[in-house]
C-alpha cells in the first residue's frame, strides 16, 4: 500500500499567494509602472473576459518579458524561495509535513504555481515531488511566458495528480491518499482522496467541508503551537 500526502501551496502551505509576489519581486524596476495594467488584467479575468491560464501568461509577459534565460529564472526562483520560506510559510505546514513523513507518507506539493519557483520552495520544505504548472521552454533553454499545458487549477490539478500517480506506477486501489488545501477549487482532488483536509479554508470550502464531514485544520501560529 502506497501512502501519499498532497499539499496545495498558496494559502495552504503559504499564508499569502505567491504568483503576484514572484512577479513583482522578480521584475526589473522599470516594469513596476505596469502594475495598473496587471490590475486591469485581473479585472478582465473576474469579469470572465479572459481565462485563468491566459491571465497567467499575460501577467508573466508584462512583468518578466516573453523569454527569460534559464539561469536567470533559476536565480530569481531561488531568491524568491528563500524569502517565501523565511516570511510566508504557515507555521503548521512544516509540522504537518513532518507528521505525515513520520507516518510513512510520501509528501507531494501539488500546485497551480509555476514549477520554476515551486520546486525551489519545495526543496526548502524537504519535498522532492512536485506537481505544478509548466512554462514553455525554447531551444536555448529560456523560460517563455506561454504555458506548456494547462494551468493546474480545479479539475486540471486532479488530472495532473492522477498522471503523477500513473507515472509512478501507483494504482489508485493500492494507495492511501491525503490532500490539504485552503480553496474550494481543489474540490475535485478532495473528493478523489481518502483523507481530505480543509486548511484555513475560505467560506465556500468551509461550508463544503462541513457538508461533507471533512476535517478543518488551523495552521496559524497559535494553533500550530497546539499541534492543530
mmCIF file of C-alpha atoms in Angstrom:
data_model
loop_
_atom_site.group_PDB
_atom_site.id
_atom_site.type_symbol
_atom_site.label_atom_id
_atom_site.label_comp_id
_atom_site.label_asym_id
_atom_site.label_seq_id
_atom_site.Cartn_x
_atom_site.Cartn_y
_atom_site.Cartn_z
ATOM 1 C CA UNK A 1 0.000 0.000 0.000
ATOM 2 C CA UNK A 2 1.371 3.387 -1.078
ATOM 3 C CA UNK A 3 0.813 6.365 1.233
ATOM 4 C CA UNK A 4 0.899 9.825 -0.404
ATOM 5 C CA UNK A 5 0.055 13.245 1.052
ATOM 6 C CA UNK A 6 -0.576 16.065 -1.438
ATOM 7 C CA UNK A 7 -0.238 19.686 -0.333
ATOM 8 C CA UNK A 8 -1.574 22.733 -2.144
ATOM 9 C CA UNK A 9 0.790 25.720 -1.956
ATOM 10 C CA UNK A 10 -0.877 29.155 -1.990
ATOM 11 C CA UNK A 11 -2.669 29.978 1.286
ATOM 12 C CA UNK A 12 -2.253 26.367 2.387
ATOM 13 C CA UNK A 13 1.473 25.987 2.934
ATOM 14 C CA UNK A 14 1.948 29.742 2.495
ATOM 15 C CA UNK A 15 -0.005 32.489 4.234
ATOM 16 C CA UNK A 16 -0.296 34.623 1.090
ATOM 17 C CA UNK A 17 -0.460 33.885 -2.659
ATOM 18 C CA UNK A 18 2.861 33.541 -4.454
ATOM 19 C CA UNK A 19 2.416 34.304 -8.166
ATOM 20 C CA UNK A 20 1.848 38.051 -7.932
ATOM 21 C CA UNK A 21 4.583 38.295 -5.292
ATOM 22 C CA UNK A 22 7.027 36.424 -7.519
ATOM 23 C CA UNK A 23 6.325 38.690 -10.481
ATOM 24 C CA UNK A 24 6.619 41.939 -8.531
ATOM 25 C CA UNK A 25 9.778 40.894 -6.679
ATOM 26 C CA UNK A 26 11.449 39.498 -9.816
ATOM 27 C CA UNK A 27 10.547 42.128 -12.405
ATOM 28 C CA UNK A 28 13.023 44.849 -13.433
ATOM 29 C CA UNK A 29 12.299 48.053 -11.540
ATOM 30 C CA UNK A 30 11.075 49.901 -14.615
ATOM 31 C CA UNK A 31 8.307 47.345 -15.098
ATOM 32 C CA UNK A 32 6.695 48.350 -11.791
ATOM 33 C CA UNK A 33 4.978 51.027 -13.884
ATOM 34 C CA UNK A 34 2.904 48.198 -15.387
ATOM 35 C CA UNK A 35 1.191 47.325 -12.091
ATOM 36 C CA UNK A 36 -2.026 49.196 -13.041
ATOM 37 C CA UNK A 37 -2.172 47.096 -16.205
ATOM 38 C CA UNK A 38 -1.888 43.978 -14.058
ATOM 39 C CA UNK A 39 -4.905 45.166 -12.082
ATOM 40 C CA UNK A 40 -6.782 45.639 -15.341
ATOM 41 C CA UNK A 41 -5.958 42.088 -16.395
ATOM 42 C CA UNK A 42 -7.245 40.751 -13.098
ATOM 43 C CA UNK A 43 -10.476 42.707 -13.526
ATOM 44 C CA UNK A 44 -10.887 41.251 -17.022
ATOM 45 C CA UNK A 45 -10.469 37.789 -15.533
ATOM 46 C CA UNK A 46 -13.024 38.382 -12.760
ATOM 47 C CA UNK A 47 -15.491 39.602 -15.418
ATOM 48 C CA UNK A 48 -14.960 36.401 -17.388
ATOM 49 C CA UNK A 49 -13.293 38.132 -20.330
ATOM 50 C CA UNK A 50 -10.100 36.046 -20.207
ATOM 51 C CA UNK A 51 -9.307 32.573 -18.905
ATOM 52 C CA UNK A 52 -7.156 31.948 -15.847
ATOM 53 C CA UNK A 53 -4.365 30.324 -17.868
ATOM 54 C CA UNK A 54 -4.296 33.270 -20.272
ATOM 55 C CA UNK A 55 -4.212 35.689 -17.324
ATOM 56 C CA UNK A 56 -1.099 33.935 -16.013
ATOM 57 C CA UNK A 57 0.582 34.198 -19.418
ATOM 58 C CA UNK A 58 -0.271 37.876 -19.841
ATOM 59 C CA UNK A 59 0.991 38.794 -16.368
ATOM 60 C CA UNK A 60 4.215 36.876 -16.998
ATOM 61 C CA UNK A 61 4.743 38.615 -20.355
ATOM 62 C CA UNK A 62 4.055 42.048 -18.879
ATOM 63 C CA UNK A 63 6.324 41.808 -15.827
ATOM 64 C CA UNK A 64 9.151 39.493 -16.933
ATOM 65 C CA UNK A 65 9.055 39.660 -20.723
ATOM 66 C CA UNK A 66 8.439 36.970 -23.299
ATOM 67 C CA UNK A 67 11.590 34.982 -22.509
ATOM 68 C CA UNK A 68 13.938 34.789 -19.516
ATOM 69 C CA UNK A 69 17.260 32.948 -19.645
ATOM 70 C CA UNK A 70 17.088 29.664 -17.795
ATOM 71 C CA UNK A 71 19.923 30.528 -15.417
ATOM 72 C CA UNK A 72 18.395 33.934 -14.710
ATOM 73 C CA UNK A 73 14.994 32.412 -13.920
ATOM 74 C CA UNK A 74 16.629 29.829 -11.664
ATOM 75 C CA UNK A 75 18.381 32.605 -9.724
ATOM 76 C CA UNK A 76 15.132 34.559 -9.376
ATOM 77 C CA UNK A 77 13.334 31.421 -8.196
ATOM 78 C CA UNK A 78 15.976 30.634 -5.570
ATOM 79 C CA UNK A 79 15.899 34.167 -4.204
ATOM 80 C CA UNK A 80 12.107 34.161 -4.078
ATOM 81 C CA UNK A 81 12.024 30.738 -2.433
ATOM 82 C CA UNK A 82 14.395 31.934 0.298
ATOM 83 C CA UNK A 83 12.226 34.963 1.033
ATOM 84 C CA UNK A 84 9.000 32.936 0.938
ATOM 85 C CA UNK A 85 10.361 30.225 3.205
ATOM 86 C CA UNK A 86 11.536 32.800 5.741
ATOM 87 C CA UNK A 87 8.491 35.065 5.694
ATOM 88 C CA UNK A 88 5.443 33.409 4.176
ATOM 89 C CA UNK A 89 5.055 29.831 5.468
ATOM 90 C CA UNK A 90 2.182 28.883 7.738
ATOM 91 C CA UNK A 91 3.737 27.577 10.986
ATOM 92 C CA UNK A 92 1.530 24.487 10.954
ATOM 93 C CA UNK A 93 2.592 23.364 7.472
ATOM 94 C CA UNK A 94 6.125 22.101 8.248
ATOM 95 C CA UNK A 95 4.789 20.426 11.385
ATOM 96 C CA UNK A 96 2.124 18.567 9.429
ATOM 97 C CA UNK A 97 4.592 17.636 6.684
ATOM 98 C CA UNK A 98 6.904 16.172 9.305
ATOM 99 C CA UNK A 99 3.991 14.313 10.861
ATOM 100 C CA UNK A 100 2.962 12.795 7.538
ATOM 101 C CA UNK A 101 6.520 11.671 6.890
ATOM 102 C CA UNK A 102 6.660 10.084 10.343
ATOM 103 C CA UNK A 103 3.538 8.112 9.423
ATOM 104 C CA UNK A 104 5.234 6.852 6.264
ATOM 105 C CA UNK A 105 3.589 9.205 3.767
ATOM 106 C CA UNK A 106 5.363 10.415 0.647
ATOM 107 C CA UNK A 107 4.812 14.172 0.500
ATOM 108 C CA UNK A 108 3.980 15.889 -2.806
ATOM 109 C CA UNK A 109 3.495 19.596 -3.475
ATOM 110 C CA UNK A 110 0.511 19.891 -5.861
ATOM 111 C CA UNK A 111 0.053 23.462 -7.022
ATOM 112 C CA UNK A 112 -1.062 25.720 -9.835
ATOM 113 C CA UNK A 113 2.096 27.760 -9.219
ATOM 114 C CA UNK A 114 4.841 27.665 -11.828
ATOM 115 C CA UNK A 115 7.271 24.797 -11.440
ATOM 116 C CA UNK A 116 10.316 27.053 -11.780
ATOM 117 C CA UNK A 117 9.766 28.513 -8.311
ATOM 118 C CA UNK A 118 7.536 25.834 -6.763
ATOM 119 C CA UNK A 119 10.372 23.299 -6.955
ATOM 120 C CA UNK A 120 12.811 25.735 -5.333
ATOM 121 C CA UNK A 121 10.397 26.310 -2.458
ATOM 122 C CA UNK A 122 9.639 22.588 -2.166
ATOM 123 C CA UNK A 123 13.343 21.875 -1.643
ATOM 124 C CA UNK A 124 13.361 24.209 1.348
ATOM 125 C CA UNK A 125 10.436 22.272 2.775
ATOM 126 C CA UNK A 126 12.250 18.996 2.198
ATOM 127 C CA UNK A 127 9.808 17.966 -0.544
ATOM 128 C CA UNK A 128 11.171 16.151 -3.591
ATOM 129 C CA UNK A 129 7.987 15.503 -5.584
ATOM 130 C CA UNK A 130 6.186 18.423 -7.214
ATOM 131 C CA UNK A 131 3.079 18.573 -9.407
ATOM 132 C CA UNK A 132 2.972 22.103 -10.861
ATOM 133 C CA UNK A 133 2.147 24.272 -13.845
ATOM 134 C CA UNK A 134 4.844 24.150 -16.520
ATOM 135 C CA UNK A 135 6.102 27.017 -18.656
ATOM 136 C CA UNK A 136 7.237 26.565 -22.235
ATOM 137 C CA UNK A 137 10.986 26.486 -22.859
ATOM 138 C CA UNK A 138 12.674 27.426 -26.137
ATOM 139 C CA UNK A 139 15.608 25.692 -27.824
ATOM 140 C CA UNK A 140 18.086 27.922 -25.977
ATOM 141 C CA UNK A 141 16.643 26.918 -22.597
ATOM 142 C CA UNK A 142 14.892 30.239 -21.958
ATOM 143 C CA UNK A 143 11.658 30.194 -19.962
ATOM 144 C CA UNK A 144 8.781 31.591 -22.022
ATOM 145 C CA UNK A 145 5.613 33.300 -20.843
ATOM 146 C CA UNK A 146 3.439 30.704 -22.581
ATOM 147 C CA UNK A 147 2.291 27.690 -20.598
ATOM 148 C CA UNK A 148 3.302 24.191 -21.634
ATOM 149 C CA UNK A 149 -0.008 22.510 -20.928
ATOM 150 C CA UNK A 150 -2.827 23.522 -18.596
ATOM 151 C CA UNK A 151 -2.727 25.783 -15.587
ATOM 152 C CA UNK A 152 -3.222 23.304 -12.731
ATOM 153 C CA UNK A 153 -6.385 24.800 -11.298
ATOM 154 C CA UNK A 154 -9.519 22.857 -10.412
ATOM 155 C CA UNK A 155 -10.035 19.680 -12.466
ATOM 156 C CA UNK A 156 -6.703 20.232 -14.227
ATOM 157 C CA UNK A 157 -4.888 19.729 -10.918
ATOM 158 C CA UNK A 158 -6.699 16.443 -10.330
ATOM 159 C CA UNK A 159 -5.753 15.282 -13.838
ATOM 160 C CA UNK A 160 -2.116 16.137 -13.098
ATOM 161 C CA UNK A 161 -2.233 14.299 -9.751
ATOM 162 C CA UNK A 162 -3.665 11.229 -11.479
ATOM 163 C CA UNK A 163 -0.961 11.448 -14.152
ATOM 164 C CA UNK A 164 1.711 11.677 -11.446
ATOM 165 C CA UNK A 165 0.351 8.540 -9.783
ATOM 166 C CA UNK A 166 0.312 6.647 -13.091
ATOM 167 C CA UNK A 167 3.851 7.766 -13.915
ATOM 168 C CA UNK A 168 4.992 6.408 -10.562
ATOM 169 C CA UNK A 169 3.211 3.096 -11.076
ATOM 170 C CA UNK A 170 0.854 3.827 -8.173
ATOM 171 C CA UNK A 171 -2.589 2.316 -8.698
ATOM 172 C CA UNK A 172 -5.435 4.165 -7.018
ATOM 173 C CA UNK A 173 -6.732 0.995 -5.367
ATOM 174 C CA UNK A 174 -3.325 0.324 -3.839
ATOM 175 C CA UNK A 175 -2.835 3.810 -2.373
ATOM 176 C CA UNK A 176 -3.909 5.745 0.697
ATOM 177 C CA UNK A 177 -4.086 9.399 -0.285
ATOM 178 C CA UNK A 178 -4.354 12.674 1.635
ATOM 179 C CA UNK A 179 -4.913 16.161 0.248
ATOM 180 C CA UNK A 180 -4.558 19.508 2.040
ATOM 181 C CA UNK A 181 -5.927 22.767 0.626
ATOM 182 C CA UNK A 182 -7.476 26.094 1.558
ATOM 183 C CA UNK A 183 -9.650 26.548 -1.535
ATOM 184 C CA UNK A 184 -12.838 25.071 -2.949
ATOM 185 C CA UNK A 185 -11.272 24.939 -6.428
ATOM 186 C CA UNK A 186 -9.490 21.813 -5.171
ATOM 187 C CA UNK A 187 -12.785 20.030 -4.526
ATOM 188 C CA UNK A 188 -12.045 17.521 -7.346
ATOM 189 C CA UNK A 189 -8.839 16.497 -5.545
ATOM 190 C CA UNK A 190 -10.538 16.450 -2.151
ATOM 191 C CA UNK A 191 -13.241 14.138 -3.485
ATOM 192 C CA UNK A 192 -10.621 11.896 -5.097
ATOM 193 C CA UNK A 193 -8.537 11.138 -1.998
ATOM 194 C CA UNK A 194 -9.192 9.052 1.082
ATOM 195 C CA UNK A 195 -8.441 11.809 3.584
ATOM 196 C CA UNK A 196 -9.362 15.361 2.524
ATOM 197 C CA UNK A 197 -8.358 18.264 4.751
ATOM 198 C CA UNK A 198 -9.533 21.886 4.581
ATOM 199 C CA UNK A 199 -6.728 24.116 5.844
ATOM 200 C CA UNK A 200 -7.649 27.641 6.999
ATOM 201 C CA UNK A 201 -10.450 27.411 4.417
ATOM 202 C CA UNK A 202 -12.261 30.309 2.850
ATOM 203 C CA UNK A 203 -16.041 30.496 3.262
ATOM 204 C CA UNK A 204 -17.071 28.209 0.383
ATOM 205 C CA UNK A 205 -14.620 25.452 1.287
ATOM 206 C CA UNK A 206 -15.555 25.678 4.956
ATOM 207 C CA UNK A 207 -19.193 25.158 4.008
ATOM 208 C CA UNK A 208 -18.307 22.237 1.732
ATOM 209 C CA UNK A 209 -16.123 20.657 4.404
ATOM 210 C CA UNK A 210 -18.971 20.947 6.909
ATOM 211 C CA UNK A 211 -21.418 19.328 4.480
ATOM 212 C CA UNK A 212 -19.018 16.506 3.625
ATOM 213 C CA UNK A 213 -17.663 15.928 7.112
ATOM 214 C CA UNK A 214 -14.083 16.807 6.158
ATOM 215 C CA UNK A 215 -11.666 17.849 8.930
ATOM 216 C CA UNK A 216 -10.828 21.566 9.126
ATOM 217 C CA UNK A 217 -7.276 22.412 10.203
ATOM 218 C CA UNK A 218 -5.909 25.692 11.510
ATOM 219 C CA UNK A 219 -2.224 26.274 10.715
ATOM 220 C CA UNK A 220 -1.951 29.799 12.072
ATOM 221 C CA UNK A 221 0.747 30.444 14.729
ATOM 222 C CA UNK A 222 -1.295 29.892 17.892
ATOM 223 C CA UNK A 223 -2.996 26.801 16.518
ATOM 224 C CA UNK A 224 0.295 25.384 15.221
ATOM 225 C CA UNK A 225 1.795 25.696 18.701
ATOM 226 C CA UNK A 226 -1.020 23.459 19.919
ATOM 227 C CA UNK A 227 -0.392 20.915 17.182
ATOM 228 C CA UNK A 228 -3.652 21.540 15.258
#
